[in-house]
PDB file of C-alpha atoms in Angstrom:
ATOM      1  CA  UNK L 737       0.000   0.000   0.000  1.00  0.00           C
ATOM      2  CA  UNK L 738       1.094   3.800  -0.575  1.00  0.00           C
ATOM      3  CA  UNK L 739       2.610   5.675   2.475  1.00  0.00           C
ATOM      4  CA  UNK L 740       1.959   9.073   3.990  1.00  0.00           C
ATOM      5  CA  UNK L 741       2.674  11.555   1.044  1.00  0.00           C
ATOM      6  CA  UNK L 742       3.958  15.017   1.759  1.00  0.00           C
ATOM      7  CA  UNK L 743       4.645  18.005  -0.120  1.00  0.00           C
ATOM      8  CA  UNK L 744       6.961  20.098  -0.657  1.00  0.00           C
ATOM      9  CA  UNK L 745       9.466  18.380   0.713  1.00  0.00           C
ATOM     10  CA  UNK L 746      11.865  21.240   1.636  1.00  0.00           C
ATOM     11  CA  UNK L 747      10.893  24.731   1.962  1.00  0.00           C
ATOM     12  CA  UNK L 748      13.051  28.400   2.735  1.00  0.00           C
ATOM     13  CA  UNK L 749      10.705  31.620   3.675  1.00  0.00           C
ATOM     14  CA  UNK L 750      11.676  34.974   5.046  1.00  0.00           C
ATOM     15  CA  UNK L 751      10.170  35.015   8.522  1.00  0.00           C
ATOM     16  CA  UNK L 752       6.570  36.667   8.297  1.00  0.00           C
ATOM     17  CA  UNK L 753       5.997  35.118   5.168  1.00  0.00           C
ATOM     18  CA  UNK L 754       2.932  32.359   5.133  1.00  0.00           C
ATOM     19  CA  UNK L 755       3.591  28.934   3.722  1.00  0.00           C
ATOM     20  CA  UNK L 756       1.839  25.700   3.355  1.00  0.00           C
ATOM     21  CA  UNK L 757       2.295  21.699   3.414  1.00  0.00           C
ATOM     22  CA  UNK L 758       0.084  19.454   2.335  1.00  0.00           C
ATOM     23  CA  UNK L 759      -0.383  15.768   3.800  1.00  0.00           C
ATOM     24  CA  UNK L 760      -2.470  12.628   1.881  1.00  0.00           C
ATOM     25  CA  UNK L 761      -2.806  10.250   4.222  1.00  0.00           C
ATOM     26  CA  UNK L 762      -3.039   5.939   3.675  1.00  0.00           C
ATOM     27  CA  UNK L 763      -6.094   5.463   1.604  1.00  0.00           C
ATOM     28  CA  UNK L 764      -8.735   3.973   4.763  1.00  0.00           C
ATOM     29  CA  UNK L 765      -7.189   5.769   7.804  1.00  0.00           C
ATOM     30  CA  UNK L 766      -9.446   8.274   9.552  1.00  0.00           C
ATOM     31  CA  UNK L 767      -7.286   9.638  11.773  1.00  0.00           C
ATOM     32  CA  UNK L 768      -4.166  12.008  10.717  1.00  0.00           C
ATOM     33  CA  UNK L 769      -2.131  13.790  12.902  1.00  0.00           C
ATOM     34  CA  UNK L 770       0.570  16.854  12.444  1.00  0.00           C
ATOM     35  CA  UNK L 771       3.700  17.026  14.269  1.00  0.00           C
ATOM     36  CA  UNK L 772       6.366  19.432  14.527  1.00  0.00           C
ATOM     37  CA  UNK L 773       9.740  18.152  14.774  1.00  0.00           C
ATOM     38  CA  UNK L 774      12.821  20.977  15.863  1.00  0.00           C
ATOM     39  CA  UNK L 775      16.134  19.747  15.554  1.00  0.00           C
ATOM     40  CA  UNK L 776      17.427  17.413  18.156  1.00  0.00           C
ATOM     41  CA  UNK L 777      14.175  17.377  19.650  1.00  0.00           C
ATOM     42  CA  UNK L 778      11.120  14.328  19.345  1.00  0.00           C
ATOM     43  CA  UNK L 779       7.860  15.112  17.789  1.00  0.00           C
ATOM     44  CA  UNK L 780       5.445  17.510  19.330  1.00  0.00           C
ATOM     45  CA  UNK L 781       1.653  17.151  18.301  1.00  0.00           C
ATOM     46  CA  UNK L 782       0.239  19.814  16.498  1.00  0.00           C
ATOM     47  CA  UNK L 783      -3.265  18.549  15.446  1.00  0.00           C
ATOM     48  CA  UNK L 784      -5.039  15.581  15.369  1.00  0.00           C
ATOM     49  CA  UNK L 785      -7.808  15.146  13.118  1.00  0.00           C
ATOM     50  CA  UNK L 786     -10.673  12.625  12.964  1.00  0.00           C
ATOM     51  CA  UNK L 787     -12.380  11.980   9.937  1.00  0.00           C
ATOM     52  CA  UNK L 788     -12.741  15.448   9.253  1.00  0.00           C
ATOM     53  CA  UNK L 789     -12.684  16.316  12.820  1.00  0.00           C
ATOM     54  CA  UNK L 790     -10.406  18.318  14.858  1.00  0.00           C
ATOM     55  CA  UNK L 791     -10.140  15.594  18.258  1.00  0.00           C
ATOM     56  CA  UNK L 792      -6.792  17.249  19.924  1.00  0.00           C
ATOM     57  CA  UNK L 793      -5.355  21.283  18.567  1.00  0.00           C
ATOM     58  CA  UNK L 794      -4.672  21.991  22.061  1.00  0.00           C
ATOM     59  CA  UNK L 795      -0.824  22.708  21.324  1.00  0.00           C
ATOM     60  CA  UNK L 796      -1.684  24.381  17.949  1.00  0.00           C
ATOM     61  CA  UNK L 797      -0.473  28.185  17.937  1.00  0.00           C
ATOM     62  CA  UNK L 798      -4.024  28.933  16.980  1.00  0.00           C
ATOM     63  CA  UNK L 799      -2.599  32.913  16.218  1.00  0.00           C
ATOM     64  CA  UNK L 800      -0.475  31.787  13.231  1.00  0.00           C
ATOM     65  CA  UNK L 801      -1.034  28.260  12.657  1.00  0.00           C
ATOM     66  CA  UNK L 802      -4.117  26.652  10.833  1.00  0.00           C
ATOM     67  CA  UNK L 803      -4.574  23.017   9.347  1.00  0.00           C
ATOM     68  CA  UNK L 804      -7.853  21.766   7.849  1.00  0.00           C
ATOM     69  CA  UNK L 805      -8.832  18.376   6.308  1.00  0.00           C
ATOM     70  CA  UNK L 806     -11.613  18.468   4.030  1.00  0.00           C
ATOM     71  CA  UNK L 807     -13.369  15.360   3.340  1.00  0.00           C
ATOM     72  CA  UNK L 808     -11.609  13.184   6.009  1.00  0.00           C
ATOM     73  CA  UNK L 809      -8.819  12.650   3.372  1.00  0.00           C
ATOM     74  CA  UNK L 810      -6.316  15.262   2.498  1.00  0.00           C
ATOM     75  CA  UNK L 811      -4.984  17.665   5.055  1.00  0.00           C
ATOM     76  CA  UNK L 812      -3.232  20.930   4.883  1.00  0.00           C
ATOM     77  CA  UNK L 813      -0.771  23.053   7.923  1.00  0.00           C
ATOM     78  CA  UNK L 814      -0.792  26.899   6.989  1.00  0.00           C
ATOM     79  CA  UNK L 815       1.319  28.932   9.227  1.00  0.00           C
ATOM     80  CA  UNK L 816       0.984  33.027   8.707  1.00  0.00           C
ATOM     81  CA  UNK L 817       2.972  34.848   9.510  1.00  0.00           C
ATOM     82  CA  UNK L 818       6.093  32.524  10.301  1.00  0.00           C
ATOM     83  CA  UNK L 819       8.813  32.828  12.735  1.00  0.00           C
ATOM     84  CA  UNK L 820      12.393  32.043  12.767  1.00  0.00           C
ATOM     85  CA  UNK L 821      11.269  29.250  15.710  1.00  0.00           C
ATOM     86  CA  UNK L 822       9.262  27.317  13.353  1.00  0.00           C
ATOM     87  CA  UNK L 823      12.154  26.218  11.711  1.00  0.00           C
ATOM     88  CA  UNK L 824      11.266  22.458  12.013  1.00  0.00           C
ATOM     89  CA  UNK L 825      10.138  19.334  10.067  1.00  0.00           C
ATOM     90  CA  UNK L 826       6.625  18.831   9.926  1.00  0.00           C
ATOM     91  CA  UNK L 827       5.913  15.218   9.745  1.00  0.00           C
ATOM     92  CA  UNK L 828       2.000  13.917   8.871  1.00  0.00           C
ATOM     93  CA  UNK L 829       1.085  10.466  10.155  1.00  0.00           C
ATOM     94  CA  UNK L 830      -1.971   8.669   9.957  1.00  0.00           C
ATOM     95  CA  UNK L 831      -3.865   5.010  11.430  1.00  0.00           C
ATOM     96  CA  UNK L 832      -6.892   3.529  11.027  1.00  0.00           C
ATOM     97  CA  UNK L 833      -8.322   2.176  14.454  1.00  0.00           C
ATOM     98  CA  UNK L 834      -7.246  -1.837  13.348  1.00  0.00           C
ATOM     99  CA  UNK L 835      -3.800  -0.479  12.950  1.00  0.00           C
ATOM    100  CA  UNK L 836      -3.205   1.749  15.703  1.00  0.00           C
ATOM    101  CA  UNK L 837      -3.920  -1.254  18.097  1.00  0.00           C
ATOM    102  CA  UNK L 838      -1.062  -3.597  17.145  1.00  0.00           C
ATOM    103  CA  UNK L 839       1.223  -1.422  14.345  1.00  0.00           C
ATOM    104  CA  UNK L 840       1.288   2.308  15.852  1.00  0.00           C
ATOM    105  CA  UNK L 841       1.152   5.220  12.966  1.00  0.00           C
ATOM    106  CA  UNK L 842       2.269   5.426   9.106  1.00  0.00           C
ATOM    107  CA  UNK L 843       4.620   8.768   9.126  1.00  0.00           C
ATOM    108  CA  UNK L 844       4.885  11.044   5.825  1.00  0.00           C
ATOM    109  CA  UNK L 845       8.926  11.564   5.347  1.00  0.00           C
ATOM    110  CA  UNK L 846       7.922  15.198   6.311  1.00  0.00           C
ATOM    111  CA  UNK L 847       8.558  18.636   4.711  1.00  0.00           C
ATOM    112  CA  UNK L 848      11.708  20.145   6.419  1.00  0.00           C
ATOM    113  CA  UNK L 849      10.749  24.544   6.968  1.00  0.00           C
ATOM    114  CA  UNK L 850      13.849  26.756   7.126  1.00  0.00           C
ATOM    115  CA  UNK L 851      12.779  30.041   8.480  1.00  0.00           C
ATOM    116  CA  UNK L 852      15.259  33.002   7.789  1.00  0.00           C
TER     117      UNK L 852
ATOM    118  CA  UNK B 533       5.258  18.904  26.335  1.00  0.00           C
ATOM    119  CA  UNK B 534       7.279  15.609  26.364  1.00  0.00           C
ATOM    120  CA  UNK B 535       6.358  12.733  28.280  1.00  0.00           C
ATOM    121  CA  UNK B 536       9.599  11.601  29.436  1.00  0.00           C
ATOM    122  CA  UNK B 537      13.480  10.879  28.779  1.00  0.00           C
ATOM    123  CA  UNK B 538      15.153   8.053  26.596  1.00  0.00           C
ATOM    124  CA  UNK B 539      18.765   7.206  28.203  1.00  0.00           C
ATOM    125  CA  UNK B 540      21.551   7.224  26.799  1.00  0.00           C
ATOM    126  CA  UNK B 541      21.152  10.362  24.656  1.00  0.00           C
ATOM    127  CA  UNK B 542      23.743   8.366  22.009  1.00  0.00           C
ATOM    128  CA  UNK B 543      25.384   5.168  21.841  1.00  0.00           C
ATOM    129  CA  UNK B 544      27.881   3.891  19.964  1.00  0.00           C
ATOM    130  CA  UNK B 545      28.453   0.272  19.575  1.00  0.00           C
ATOM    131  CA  UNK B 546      30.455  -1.869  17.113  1.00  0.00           C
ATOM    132  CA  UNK B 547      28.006  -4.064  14.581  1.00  0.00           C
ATOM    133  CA  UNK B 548      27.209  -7.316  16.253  1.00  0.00           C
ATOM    134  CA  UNK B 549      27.279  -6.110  19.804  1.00  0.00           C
ATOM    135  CA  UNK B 550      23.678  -5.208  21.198  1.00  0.00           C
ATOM    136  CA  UNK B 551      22.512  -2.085  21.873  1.00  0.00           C
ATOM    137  CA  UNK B 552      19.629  -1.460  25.003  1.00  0.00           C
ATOM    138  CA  UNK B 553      17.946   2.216  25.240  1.00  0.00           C
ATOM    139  CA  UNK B 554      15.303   3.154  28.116  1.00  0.00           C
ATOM    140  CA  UNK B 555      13.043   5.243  28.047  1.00  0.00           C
ATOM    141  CA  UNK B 556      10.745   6.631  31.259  1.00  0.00           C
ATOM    142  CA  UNK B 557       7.727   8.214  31.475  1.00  0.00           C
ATOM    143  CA  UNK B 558       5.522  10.079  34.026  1.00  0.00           C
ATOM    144  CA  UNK B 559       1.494   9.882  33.323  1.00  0.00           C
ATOM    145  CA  UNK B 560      -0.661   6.054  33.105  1.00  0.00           C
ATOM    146  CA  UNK B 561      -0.799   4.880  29.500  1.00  0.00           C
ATOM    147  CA  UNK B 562      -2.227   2.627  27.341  1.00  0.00           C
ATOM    148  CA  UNK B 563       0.528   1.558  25.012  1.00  0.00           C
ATOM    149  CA  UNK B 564       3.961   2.322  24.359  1.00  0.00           C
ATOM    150  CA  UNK B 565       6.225   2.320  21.291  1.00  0.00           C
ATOM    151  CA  UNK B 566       9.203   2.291  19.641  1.00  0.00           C
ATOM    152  CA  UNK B 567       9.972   4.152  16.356  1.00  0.00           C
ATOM    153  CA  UNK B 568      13.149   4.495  14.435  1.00  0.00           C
ATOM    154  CA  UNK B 569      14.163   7.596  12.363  1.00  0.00           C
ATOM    155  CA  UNK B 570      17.204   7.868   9.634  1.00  0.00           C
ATOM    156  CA  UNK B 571      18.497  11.130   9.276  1.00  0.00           C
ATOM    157  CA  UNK B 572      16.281  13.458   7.196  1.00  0.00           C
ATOM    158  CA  UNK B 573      13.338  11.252   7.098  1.00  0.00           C
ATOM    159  CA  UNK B 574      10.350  10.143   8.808  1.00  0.00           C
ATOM    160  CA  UNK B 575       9.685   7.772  11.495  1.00  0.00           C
ATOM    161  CA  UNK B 576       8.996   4.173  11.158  1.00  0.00           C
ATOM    162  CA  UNK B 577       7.190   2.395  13.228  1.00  0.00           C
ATOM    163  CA  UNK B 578       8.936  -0.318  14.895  1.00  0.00           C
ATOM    164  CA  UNK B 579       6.832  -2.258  17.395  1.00  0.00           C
ATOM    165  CA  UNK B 580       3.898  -1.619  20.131  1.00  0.00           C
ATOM    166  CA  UNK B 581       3.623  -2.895  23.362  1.00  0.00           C
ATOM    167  CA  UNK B 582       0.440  -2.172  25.696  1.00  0.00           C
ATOM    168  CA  UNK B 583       0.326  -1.625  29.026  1.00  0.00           C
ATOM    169  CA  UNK B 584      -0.858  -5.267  30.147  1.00  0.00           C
ATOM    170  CA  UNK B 585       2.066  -7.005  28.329  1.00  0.00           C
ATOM    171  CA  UNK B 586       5.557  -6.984  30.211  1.00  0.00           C
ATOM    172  CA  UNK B 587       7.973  -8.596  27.227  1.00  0.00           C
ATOM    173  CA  UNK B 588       7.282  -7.809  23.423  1.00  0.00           C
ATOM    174  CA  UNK B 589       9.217  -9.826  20.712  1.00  0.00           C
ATOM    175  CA  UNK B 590      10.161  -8.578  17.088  1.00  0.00           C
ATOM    176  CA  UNK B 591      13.300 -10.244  14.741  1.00  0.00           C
ATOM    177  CA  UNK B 592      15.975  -9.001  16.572  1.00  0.00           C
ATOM    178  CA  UNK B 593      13.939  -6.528  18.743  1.00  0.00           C
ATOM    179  CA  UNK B 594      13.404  -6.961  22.613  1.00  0.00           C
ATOM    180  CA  UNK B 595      10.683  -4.366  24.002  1.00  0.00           C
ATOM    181  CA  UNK B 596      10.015  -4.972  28.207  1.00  0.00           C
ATOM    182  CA  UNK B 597       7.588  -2.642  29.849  1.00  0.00           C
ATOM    183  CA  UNK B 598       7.227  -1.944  33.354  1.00  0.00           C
ATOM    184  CA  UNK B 599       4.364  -0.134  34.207  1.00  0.00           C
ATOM    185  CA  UNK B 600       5.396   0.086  37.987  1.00  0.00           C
ATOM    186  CA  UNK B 601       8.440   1.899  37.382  1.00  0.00           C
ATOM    187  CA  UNK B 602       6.754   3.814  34.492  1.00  0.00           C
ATOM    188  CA  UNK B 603       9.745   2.720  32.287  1.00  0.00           C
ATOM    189  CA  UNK B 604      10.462   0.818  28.891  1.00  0.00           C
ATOM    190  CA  UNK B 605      14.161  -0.767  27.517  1.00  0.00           C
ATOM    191  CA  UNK B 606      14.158  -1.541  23.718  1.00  0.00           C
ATOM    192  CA  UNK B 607      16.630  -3.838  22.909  1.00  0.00           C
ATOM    193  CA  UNK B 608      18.482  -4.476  19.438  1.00  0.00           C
ATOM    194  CA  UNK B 609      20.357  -7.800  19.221  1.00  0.00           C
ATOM    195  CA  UNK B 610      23.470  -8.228  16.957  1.00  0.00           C
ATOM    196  CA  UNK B 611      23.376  -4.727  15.603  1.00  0.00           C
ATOM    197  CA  UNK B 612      23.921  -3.832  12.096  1.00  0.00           C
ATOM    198  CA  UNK B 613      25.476  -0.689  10.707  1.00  0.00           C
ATOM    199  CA  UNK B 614      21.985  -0.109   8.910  1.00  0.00           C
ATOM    200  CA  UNK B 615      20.234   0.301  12.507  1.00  0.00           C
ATOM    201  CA  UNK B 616      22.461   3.284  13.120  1.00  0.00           C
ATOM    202  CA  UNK B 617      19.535   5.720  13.382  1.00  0.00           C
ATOM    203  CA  UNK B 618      17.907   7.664  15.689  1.00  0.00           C
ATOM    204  CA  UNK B 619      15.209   5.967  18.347  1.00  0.00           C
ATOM    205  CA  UNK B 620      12.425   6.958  19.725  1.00  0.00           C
ATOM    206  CA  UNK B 621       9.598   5.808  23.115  1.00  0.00           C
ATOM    207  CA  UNK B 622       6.275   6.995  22.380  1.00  0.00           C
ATOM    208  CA  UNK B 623       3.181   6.777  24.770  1.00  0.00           C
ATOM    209  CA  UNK B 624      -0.601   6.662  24.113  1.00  0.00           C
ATOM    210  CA  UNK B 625      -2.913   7.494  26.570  1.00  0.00           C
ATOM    211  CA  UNK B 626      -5.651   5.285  24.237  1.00  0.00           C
ATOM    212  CA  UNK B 627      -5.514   3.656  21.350  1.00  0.00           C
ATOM    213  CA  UNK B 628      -5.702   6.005  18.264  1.00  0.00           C
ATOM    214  CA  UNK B 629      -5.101   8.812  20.397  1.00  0.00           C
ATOM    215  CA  UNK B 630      -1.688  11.044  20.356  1.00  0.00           C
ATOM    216  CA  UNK B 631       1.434  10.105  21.006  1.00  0.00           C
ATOM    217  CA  UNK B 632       3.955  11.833  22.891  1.00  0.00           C
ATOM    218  CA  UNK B 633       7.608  10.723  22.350  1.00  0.00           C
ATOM    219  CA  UNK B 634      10.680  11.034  24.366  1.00  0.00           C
ATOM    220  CA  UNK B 635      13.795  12.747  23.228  1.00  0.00           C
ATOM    221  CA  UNK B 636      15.265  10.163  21.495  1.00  0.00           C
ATOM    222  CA  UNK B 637      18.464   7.936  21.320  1.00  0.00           C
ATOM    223  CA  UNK B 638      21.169   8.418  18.478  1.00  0.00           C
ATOM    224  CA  UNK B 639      22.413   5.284  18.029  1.00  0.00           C
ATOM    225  CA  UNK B 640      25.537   4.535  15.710  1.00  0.00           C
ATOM    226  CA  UNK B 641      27.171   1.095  14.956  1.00  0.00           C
ATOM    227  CA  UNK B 642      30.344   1.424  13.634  1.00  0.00           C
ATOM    228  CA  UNK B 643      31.217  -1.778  10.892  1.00  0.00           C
TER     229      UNK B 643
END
């Protein structure tokens, strides 16, 4: 089966500049999730999503950060305007409640923000 | 926030030797697990143990859990230069619901 697919893959903005990734999750799976990765550092959730559903944004920096997922499938992380400290990797992941019991989550390879 | 710490922060082993990481956390969960990340990519899962289960078998991975001490050990058996990667404990308070991973250990193995 197809992974996680993310795009772009790498992307350089001038801080207050808006940008956006995009996330297509394994065909099936209902719940995708958006982490933020800084350097040396492990995931951090972002978002979690349910069908179409936000379930968890509670670490979301609601003032500059937005993600949406329209029809339960695709998902998209906007931030505006961006910050030198969300230089990071943004990874997607996604399960389906069969999977998540036994074989954890299916992580995108991630799209790696530079911030300057 | 992170849920706990994964000890040692790197290790560096020679291929064949085995390499153990822990990992600790602080709230009651429902599952842990392990994932494994090569530089500049995503992570892969690697196995999942839950909390009623104290010894979790995969090829040459060794997962123990012990909820008591709120801790986990991952171990890799006659390491390869291909596991050189980093590692990382994740918790779930449910299943489906977030995870929140540790740190992470850098592990090399040298050939």
């Amino acid at each position: 089966e197809a992974g996680v697919a993310q795009s772009p893959r790498y992307k350089i903005i001038e801080k207050r500049q808006s940008v956006a990734f995009w996330c297509n999750p394994i065909s099936g799976h209902a719940t995708l999730y958006w982490y933020q990765q800084i350097l040396g550092q492990g995931p951090k959730l972002l978002i979690q999503f349910q069908n179409n559903g936000v379930v968890d944004d509670s670490q979301l920096p609601k003032d500059r950060f937005s993600a949406e997922r329209l029809k339960g499938v695709d998902s998209t992380l906007k931030i505006q305007p961006a910050k030198l400290e969300d230089s990071a990797v943004y990874l997607c992941a996604s399960t389906s409640l069969r999977q998540s019991g036994e074989y954890g989550y299916t992580f995108g390879s991630g799209t790696r923000l530079t911030v300057v | 926030s992170q849920q706990g710490e994964e000890d040692p922060q790197a290790l560096s082993i020679q291929e064949g030797e085995n390499a153990t990481m822990n990992c600790s956390y602080k709230t009651s969960i429902n599952n842990l697990q392990w994932y494994r990340q090569n530089s500049g990519r995503g992570l892969v899962h690697l196995i999942l143990i839950r909390s009623n289960e104290r010894e979790k078998h995969s090829g040459r991975l060794r997962v123990t859990l012990d909820t008591s001490k709120k801790s986990s050990s991952l171990l890799i058996t006659a390491s390869r230069a291909a596991d050189t990667a980093s590692y990382f404990c994740a918790t779930g308070n449910f299943q489906g619901g977030k995870l929140i991973f540790g740190q992470g250990t850098e592990l090399s193995v040298k050939p």
